[in-house]
């Protein structure tokens, strides 16, 4: 079972190309996924095999120190990063597109927010021929309100609803540096799109992803109702009542690599 299947109960509504998904933690769901989620968090900051090499060479304590240098230490930084991490996992589990670059590995500073699109999903159509993208914006708030939702939608709509060129080029170039020929092919497609801008709106989906302590604010559904139907529109909320305590606990778990 996937992370979200084990962790949450989901309610999904669909109207044409509009998707409204809400998730609430199951009883015991957090305990079920805590270890796996901690490992997932680590993997967004560094390759797990590289962390394992650090453990083999230097021991658990020093390896944990190295990992911590990549992770944010402020509650705001952790909140924002975890929103992006959980959004990435949802896209790959539920939509079937790849989020091919773990961009938190490339931050300028561990407590700094990255510029550009929060996450980009990429893949091809059912025939494996035409490029398909998803532009995503992630918000993590103790109390989610209309202002945050409005701000996120504004970001999704900028650049005529396309992925921003700098964000797309960043993903493309990381894929072209890979030793995997499939990564290289996708990177080439993305780099071409930066120049050609040939994708129609109906192949650039949008996702507004939120995780909050107060659950799905009414503005989320209102926002979805106001969007067009020329692309798939996903509006998502993960309701975690103890939002800030949850984030703090998960980063503590992620930073703890074990004992010598």
mmCIF file of C-alpha atoms in Angstrom:
data_model
loop_
_atom_site.group_PDB
_atom_site.id
_atom_site.type_symbol
_atom_site.label_atom_id
_atom_site.label_comp_id
_atom_site.label_asym_id
_atom_site.label_seq_id
_atom_site.Cartn_x
_atom_site.Cartn_y
_atom_site.Cartn_z
ATOM 1 C CA UNK A 1 0.000 0.000 0.000
ATOM 2 C CA UNK A 2 1.126 3.532 -0.725
ATOM 3 C CA UNK A 3 2.039 6.107 1.912
ATOM 4 C CA UNK A 4 -1.257 7.956 1.611
ATOM 5 C CA UNK A 5 -3.363 4.775 1.624
ATOM 6 C CA UNK A 6 -1.837 3.731 4.944
ATOM 7 C CA UNK A 7 -1.841 7.196 6.471
ATOM 8 C CA UNK A 8 -5.156 8.836 5.571
ATOM 9 C CA UNK A 9 -8.801 8.389 4.695
ATOM 10 C CA UNK A 10 -9.521 10.155 1.430
ATOM 11 C CA UNK A 11 -12.600 11.830 -0.022
ATOM 12 C CA UNK A 12 -12.435 12.514 -3.746
ATOM 13 C CA UNK A 13 -14.828 14.586 -5.824
ATOM 14 C CA UNK A 14 -14.643 15.043 -9.599
ATOM 15 C CA UNK A 15 -16.480 17.373 -11.963
ATOM 16 C CA UNK A 16 -15.247 17.157 -15.549
ATOM 17 C CA UNK A 17 -11.560 18.068 -15.276
ATOM 18 C CA UNK A 18 -11.771 19.382 -11.720
ATOM 19 C CA UNK A 19 -10.614 17.229 -8.803
ATOM 20 C CA UNK A 20 -11.193 18.050 -5.139
ATOM 21 C CA UNK A 21 -9.366 15.691 -2.781
ATOM 22 C CA UNK A 22 -9.346 15.858 1.022
ATOM 23 C CA UNK A 23 -7.371 13.630 3.365
ATOM 24 C CA UNK A 24 -7.727 13.070 7.118
ATOM 25 C CA UNK A 25 -5.361 10.972 9.210
ATOM 26 C CA UNK A 26 -6.638 7.487 10.064
ATOM 27 C CA UNK A 27 -6.608 6.281 13.640
ATOM 28 C CA UNK A 28 -3.117 4.867 14.002
ATOM 29 C CA UNK A 29 -2.189 5.995 10.486
ATOM 30 C CA UNK A 30 0.645 8.226 11.595
ATOM 31 C CA UNK A 31 2.294 5.447 13.574
ATOM 32 C CA UNK A 32 1.951 3.209 10.518
ATOM 33 C CA UNK A 33 3.866 5.520 8.188
ATOM 34 C CA UNK A 34 6.177 7.426 10.530
ATOM 35 C CA UNK A 35 9.328 5.453 9.725
ATOM 36 C CA UNK A 36 8.676 5.411 5.990
ATOM 37 C CA UNK A 37 7.833 9.117 5.910
ATOM 38 C CA UNK A 38 11.037 9.942 7.787
ATOM 39 C CA UNK A 39 13.013 8.033 5.149
ATOM 40 C CA UNK A 40 11.079 9.811 2.401
ATOM 41 C CA UNK A 41 11.960 13.176 3.944
ATOM 42 C CA UNK A 42 15.647 12.201 3.983
ATOM 43 C CA UNK A 43 15.484 11.162 0.330
ATOM 44 C CA UNK A 44 14.328 14.633 -0.704
ATOM 45 C CA UNK A 45 17.506 16.175 0.730
ATOM 46 C CA UNK A 46 20.043 13.549 -0.334
ATOM 47 C CA UNK A 47 20.283 10.155 -1.997
ATOM 48 C CA UNK A 48 19.634 7.381 0.505
ATOM 49 C CA UNK A 49 22.629 5.414 -0.749
ATOM 50 C CA UNK A 50 24.873 8.418 -0.107
ATOM 51 C CA UNK A 51 23.543 8.699 3.456
ATOM 52 C CA UNK A 52 24.245 4.980 3.910
ATOM 53 C CA UNK A 53 27.825 5.515 2.675
ATOM 54 C CA UNK A 54 28.268 8.268 5.261
ATOM 55 C CA UNK A 55 27.075 5.879 7.979
ATOM 56 C CA UNK A 56 29.522 3.178 6.835
ATOM 57 C CA UNK A 57 32.451 5.595 6.727
ATOM 58 C CA UNK A 58 31.748 7.854 9.679
ATOM 59 C CA UNK A 59 29.131 6.245 11.905
ATOM 60 C CA UNK A 60 25.556 7.228 12.633
ATOM 61 C CA UNK A 61 26.249 10.374 14.641
ATOM 62 C CA UNK A 62 28.503 12.063 12.075
ATOM 63 C CA UNK A 63 26.296 10.942 9.171
ATOM 64 C CA UNK A 64 23.334 12.523 10.936
ATOM 65 C CA UNK A 65 25.317 15.774 11.318
ATOM 66 C CA UNK A 66 25.939 15.840 7.564
ATOM 67 C CA UNK A 67 22.267 15.210 6.807
ATOM 68 C CA UNK A 68 21.147 17.909 9.248
ATOM 69 C CA UNK A 69 23.264 20.459 7.385
ATOM 70 C CA UNK A 70 20.925 20.029 4.393
ATOM 71 C CA UNK A 71 17.676 20.194 6.367
ATOM 72 C CA UNK A 72 15.981 23.421 7.506
ATOM 73 C CA UNK A 73 16.152 24.168 11.213
ATOM 74 C CA UNK A 74 13.375 26.776 11.410
ATOM 75 C CA UNK A 75 9.729 25.809 11.837
ATOM 76 C CA UNK A 76 8.787 27.933 8.803
ATOM 77 C CA UNK A 77 11.406 26.317 6.607
ATOM 78 C CA UNK A 78 10.407 22.814 7.677
ATOM 79 C CA UNK A 79 6.729 23.535 7.135
ATOM 80 C CA UNK A 80 7.300 24.765 3.598
ATOM 81 C CA UNK A 81 9.618 21.913 2.677
ATOM 82 C CA UNK A 82 7.320 19.229 4.066
ATOM 83 C CA UNK A 83 4.457 20.664 2.010
ATOM 84 C CA UNK A 84 6.536 20.210 -1.146
ATOM 85 C CA UNK A 85 7.641 16.719 -0.106
ATOM 86 C CA UNK A 86 4.102 15.501 0.571
ATOM 87 C CA UNK A 87 2.828 17.083 -2.648
ATOM 88 C CA UNK A 88 5.545 15.325 -4.643
ATOM 89 C CA UNK A 89 4.666 11.948 -3.143
ATOM 90 C CA UNK A 90 0.955 12.491 -3.840
ATOM 91 C CA UNK A 91 1.562 13.316 -7.506
ATOM 92 C CA UNK A 92 3.600 10.175 -8.007
ATOM 93 C CA UNK A 93 1.216 7.929 -6.065
ATOM 94 C CA UNK A 94 -2.134 9.208 -7.281
ATOM 95 C CA UNK A 95 -1.629 10.874 -10.670
ATOM 96 C CA UNK A 96 1.074 8.737 -12.219
ATOM 97 C CA UNK A 97 3.395 11.508 -13.344
ATOM 98 C CA UNK A 98 6.979 11.682 -12.161
ATOM 99 C CA UNK A 99 8.347 14.572 -10.183
ATOM 100 C CA UNK A 100 11.735 13.716 -11.624
ATOM 101 C CA UNK A 101 13.991 16.065 -9.651
ATOM 102 C CA UNK A 102 14.097 16.298 -5.859
ATOM 103 C CA UNK A 103 14.763 20.009 -5.915
ATOM 104 C CA UNK A 104 15.318 20.393 -2.147
ATOM 105 C CA UNK A 105 18.737 18.792 -2.743
ATOM 106 C CA UNK A 106 19.742 21.947 -4.602
ATOM 107 C CA UNK A 107 18.803 24.665 -2.105
ATOM 108 C CA UNK A 108 21.142 27.664 -1.750
ATOM 109 C CA UNK A 109 20.750 27.513 2.030
ATOM 110 C CA UNK A 110 18.913 25.058 4.225
ATOM 111 C CA UNK A 111 16.604 27.682 5.745
ATOM 112 C CA UNK A 112 15.957 29.485 2.459
ATOM 113 C CA UNK A 113 12.889 28.971 0.275
ATOM 114 C CA UNK A 114 13.591 28.096 -3.340
ATOM 115 C CA UNK A 115 12.313 30.284 -6.139
ATOM 116 C CA UNK A 116 10.170 29.029 -9.000
ATOM 117 C CA UNK A 117 7.425 26.425 -9.207
ATOM 118 C CA UNK A 118 7.134 24.336 -6.040
ATOM 119 C CA UNK A 119 6.944 21.054 -7.940
ATOM 120 C CA UNK A 120 6.690 19.951 -11.564
ATOM 121 C CA UNK A 121 5.237 16.625 -12.614
ATOM 122 C CA UNK A 122 6.259 15.279 -16.013
ATOM 123 C CA UNK A 123 5.520 12.319 -18.250
ATOM 124 C CA UNK A 124 3.830 11.337 -21.470
ATOM 125 C CA UNK A 125 0.302 10.599 -22.648
ATOM 126 C CA UNK A 126 -1.252 7.110 -22.656
ATOM 127 C CA UNK A 127 0.526 6.294 -25.921
ATOM 128 C CA UNK A 128 3.864 7.391 -24.500
ATOM 129 C CA UNK A 129 4.295 10.000 -27.192
ATOM 130 C CA UNK A 130 3.131 13.490 -26.175
ATOM 131 C CA UNK A 131 4.706 15.364 -23.282
ATOM 132 C CA UNK A 132 2.436 16.021 -20.292
ATOM 133 C CA UNK A 133 3.198 18.395 -17.408
ATOM 134 C CA UNK A 134 1.769 19.325 -14.026
ATOM 135 C CA UNK A 135 2.516 22.687 -12.414
ATOM 136 C CA UNK A 136 2.168 22.634 -8.631
ATOM 137 C CA UNK A 137 2.004 25.038 -5.741
ATOM 138 C CA UNK A 138 2.255 23.729 -2.149
ATOM 139 C CA UNK A 139 1.141 25.531 1.003
ATOM 140 C CA UNK A 140 1.613 24.367 4.591
ATOM 141 C CA UNK A 141 -0.190 26.373 7.267
ATOM 142 C CA UNK A 142 -1.266 25.924 10.868
ATOM 143 C CA UNK A 143 -4.366 27.915 9.880
ATOM 144 C CA UNK A 144 -5.226 27.929 6.179
ATOM 145 C CA UNK A 145 -7.244 30.903 4.902
ATOM 146 C CA UNK A 146 -8.457 32.578 1.749
ATOM 147 C CA UNK A 147 -5.431 34.838 1.333
ATOM 148 C CA UNK A 148 -3.095 31.839 1.053
ATOM 149 C CA UNK A 149 -5.353 30.103 -1.457
ATOM 150 C CA UNK A 150 -5.686 33.254 -3.563
ATOM 151 C CA UNK A 151 -1.917 33.735 -3.545
ATOM 152 C CA UNK A 152 -1.292 30.139 -4.616
ATOM 153 C CA UNK A 153 -3.757 30.389 -7.489
ATOM 154 C CA UNK A 154 -2.106 33.596 -8.682
ATOM 155 C CA UNK A 155 1.213 31.751 -8.890
ATOM 156 C CA UNK A 156 -0.344 28.859 -10.817
ATOM 157 C CA UNK A 157 -1.882 31.253 -13.333
ATOM 158 C CA UNK A 158 1.229 33.302 -14.004
ATOM 159 C CA UNK A 159 3.185 32.712 -17.218
ATOM 160 C CA UNK A 160 -0.156 31.916 -18.898
ATOM 161 C CA UNK A 161 -0.479 28.849 -16.666
ATOM 162 C CA UNK A 162 2.756 27.345 -17.955
ATOM 163 C CA UNK A 163 5.610 26.089 -15.809
ATOM 164 C CA UNK A 164 7.988 28.991 -15.390
ATOM 165 C CA UNK A 165 10.875 28.695 -17.890
ATOM 166 C CA UNK A 166 13.591 28.818 -15.217
ATOM 167 C CA UNK A 167 11.923 26.036 -13.199
ATOM 168 C CA UNK A 168 11.426 23.847 -16.274
ATOM 169 C CA UNK A 169 14.976 24.421 -17.457
ATOM 170 C CA UNK A 170 16.330 23.529 -14.005
ATOM 171 C CA UNK A 171 14.514 20.164 -14.114
ATOM 172 C CA UNK A 172 15.528 19.558 -17.732
ATOM 173 C CA UNK A 173 19.211 20.165 -17.066
ATOM 174 C CA UNK A 174 19.287 17.891 -14.013
ATOM 175 C CA UNK A 175 17.734 15.099 -16.115
ATOM 176 C CA UNK A 176 20.246 15.646 -18.910
ATOM 177 C CA UNK A 177 23.047 15.167 -16.355
ATOM 178 C CA UNK A 178 21.694 11.718 -15.437
ATOM 179 C CA UNK A 179 23.205 8.421 -16.592
ATOM 180 C CA UNK A 180 19.693 7.080 -17.266
ATOM 181 C CA UNK A 181 18.700 7.292 -20.966
ATOM 182 C CA UNK A 182 15.009 7.670 -20.032
ATOM 183 C CA UNK A 183 15.901 10.669 -17.863
ATOM 184 C CA UNK A 184 17.914 12.104 -20.728
ATOM 185 C CA UNK A 185 14.990 11.717 -23.148
ATOM 186 C CA UNK A 186 12.579 13.422 -20.770
ATOM 187 C CA UNK A 187 15.108 16.161 -20.077
ATOM 188 C CA UNK A 188 15.475 16.775 -23.790
ATOM 189 C CA UNK A 189 11.680 17.034 -24.161
ATOM 190 C CA UNK A 190 11.498 19.539 -21.301
ATOM 191 C CA UNK A 191 14.383 21.602 -22.643
ATOM 192 C CA UNK A 192 12.732 21.703 -26.069
ATOM 193 C CA UNK A 193 9.507 22.898 -24.436
ATOM 194 C CA UNK A 194 11.339 25.793 -22.765
ATOM 195 C CA UNK A 195 12.203 27.076 -26.220
ATOM 196 C CA UNK A 196 9.241 25.979 -28.312
ATOM 197 C CA UNK A 197 6.405 26.515 -25.795
ATOM 198 C CA UNK A 198 4.373 24.121 -27.924
ATOM 199 C CA UNK A 199 2.305 22.403 -25.215
ATOM 200 C CA UNK A 200 -1.374 23.351 -25.220
ATOM 201 C CA UNK A 201 -3.055 24.228 -21.919
ATOM 202 C CA UNK A 202 -4.898 20.898 -21.886
ATOM 203 C CA UNK A 203 -1.562 19.114 -21.351
ATOM 204 C CA UNK A 204 -0.344 21.347 -18.516
ATOM 205 C CA UNK A 205 -2.338 20.389 -15.417
ATOM 206 C CA UNK A 206 -2.391 22.393 -12.178
ATOM 207 C CA UNK A 207 -2.337 21.308 -8.533
ATOM 208 C CA UNK A 208 -2.964 23.492 -5.492
ATOM 209 C CA UNK A 209 -1.771 21.342 -2.592
ATOM 210 C CA UNK A 210 -2.356 22.298 1.045
ATOM 211 C CA UNK A 211 -1.635 20.751 4.418
ATOM 212 C CA UNK A 212 -3.171 22.518 7.389
ATOM 213 C CA UNK A 213 -4.233 22.271 11.000
ATOM 214 C CA UNK A 214 -7.734 23.601 10.367
ATOM 215 C CA UNK A 215 -8.646 21.303 7.511
ATOM 216 C CA UNK A 216 -10.106 22.317 4.130
ATOM 217 C CA UNK A 217 -11.051 25.990 4.232
ATOM 218 C CA UNK A 218 -14.160 26.928 2.219
ATOM 219 C CA UNK A 219 -11.993 29.032 -0.090
ATOM 220 C CA UNK A 220 -10.423 25.870 -1.517
ATOM 221 C CA UNK A 221 -13.637 24.636 -3.073
ATOM 222 C CA UNK A 222 -14.548 28.170 -4.143
ATOM 223 C CA UNK A 223 -11.187 28.479 -5.840
ATOM 224 C CA UNK A 224 -11.690 25.214 -7.725
ATOM 225 C CA UNK A 225 -15.179 26.201 -8.836
ATOM 226 C CA UNK A 226 -13.775 29.406 -10.335
ATOM 227 C CA UNK A 227 -11.117 27.655 -12.445
ATOM 228 C CA UNK A 228 -11.522 26.806 -16.107
ATOM 229 C CA UNK A 229 -11.948 23.351 -17.619
ATOM 230 C CA UNK A 230 -9.199 23.566 -20.231
ATOM 231 C CA UNK A 231 -6.839 21.499 -18.077
ATOM 232 C CA UNK A 232 -6.983 19.053 -15.152
ATOM 233 C CA UNK A 233 -7.264 21.061 -11.941
ATOM 234 C CA UNK A 234 -6.412 19.380 -8.634
ATOM 235 C CA UNK A 235 -7.153 21.054 -5.308
ATOM 236 C CA UNK A 236 -5.946 19.016 -2.325
ATOM 237 C CA UNK A 237 -6.013 19.372 1.461
ATOM 238 C CA UNK A 238 -4.327 17.193 4.074
ATOM 239 C CA UNK A 239 -5.850 17.851 7.498
ATOM 240 C CA UNK A 240 -3.394 17.325 10.354
ATOM 241 C CA UNK A 241 -4.803 18.761 13.582
ATOM 242 C CA UNK A 242 -1.477 19.131 15.393
ATOM 243 C CA UNK A 243 0.135 20.575 12.274
ATOM 244 C CA UNK A 244 3.208 22.131 13.892
ATOM 245 C CA UNK A 245 3.864 19.289 16.334
ATOM 246 C CA UNK A 246 3.579 16.804 13.458
ATOM 247 C CA UNK A 247 6.198 18.658 11.407
ATOM 248 C CA UNK A 248 8.589 18.962 14.337
ATOM 249 C CA UNK A 249 8.229 15.269 15.187
ATOM 250 C CA UNK A 250 8.760 14.145 11.596
ATOM 251 C CA UNK A 251 11.953 16.158 11.187
ATOM 252 C CA UNK A 252 13.239 14.870 14.503
ATOM 253 C CA UNK A 253 12.590 11.345 13.260
ATOM 254 C CA UNK A 254 14.203 12.072 9.891
ATOM 255 C CA UNK A 255 17.360 13.475 11.514
ATOM 256 C CA UNK A 256 17.755 10.442 13.797
ATOM 257 C CA UNK A 257 19.704 7.853 11.807
ATOM 258 C CA UNK A 258 20.159 5.423 14.691
ATOM 259 C CA UNK A 259 22.967 4.411 17.031
ATOM 260 C CA UNK A 260 26.508 3.153 16.527
#
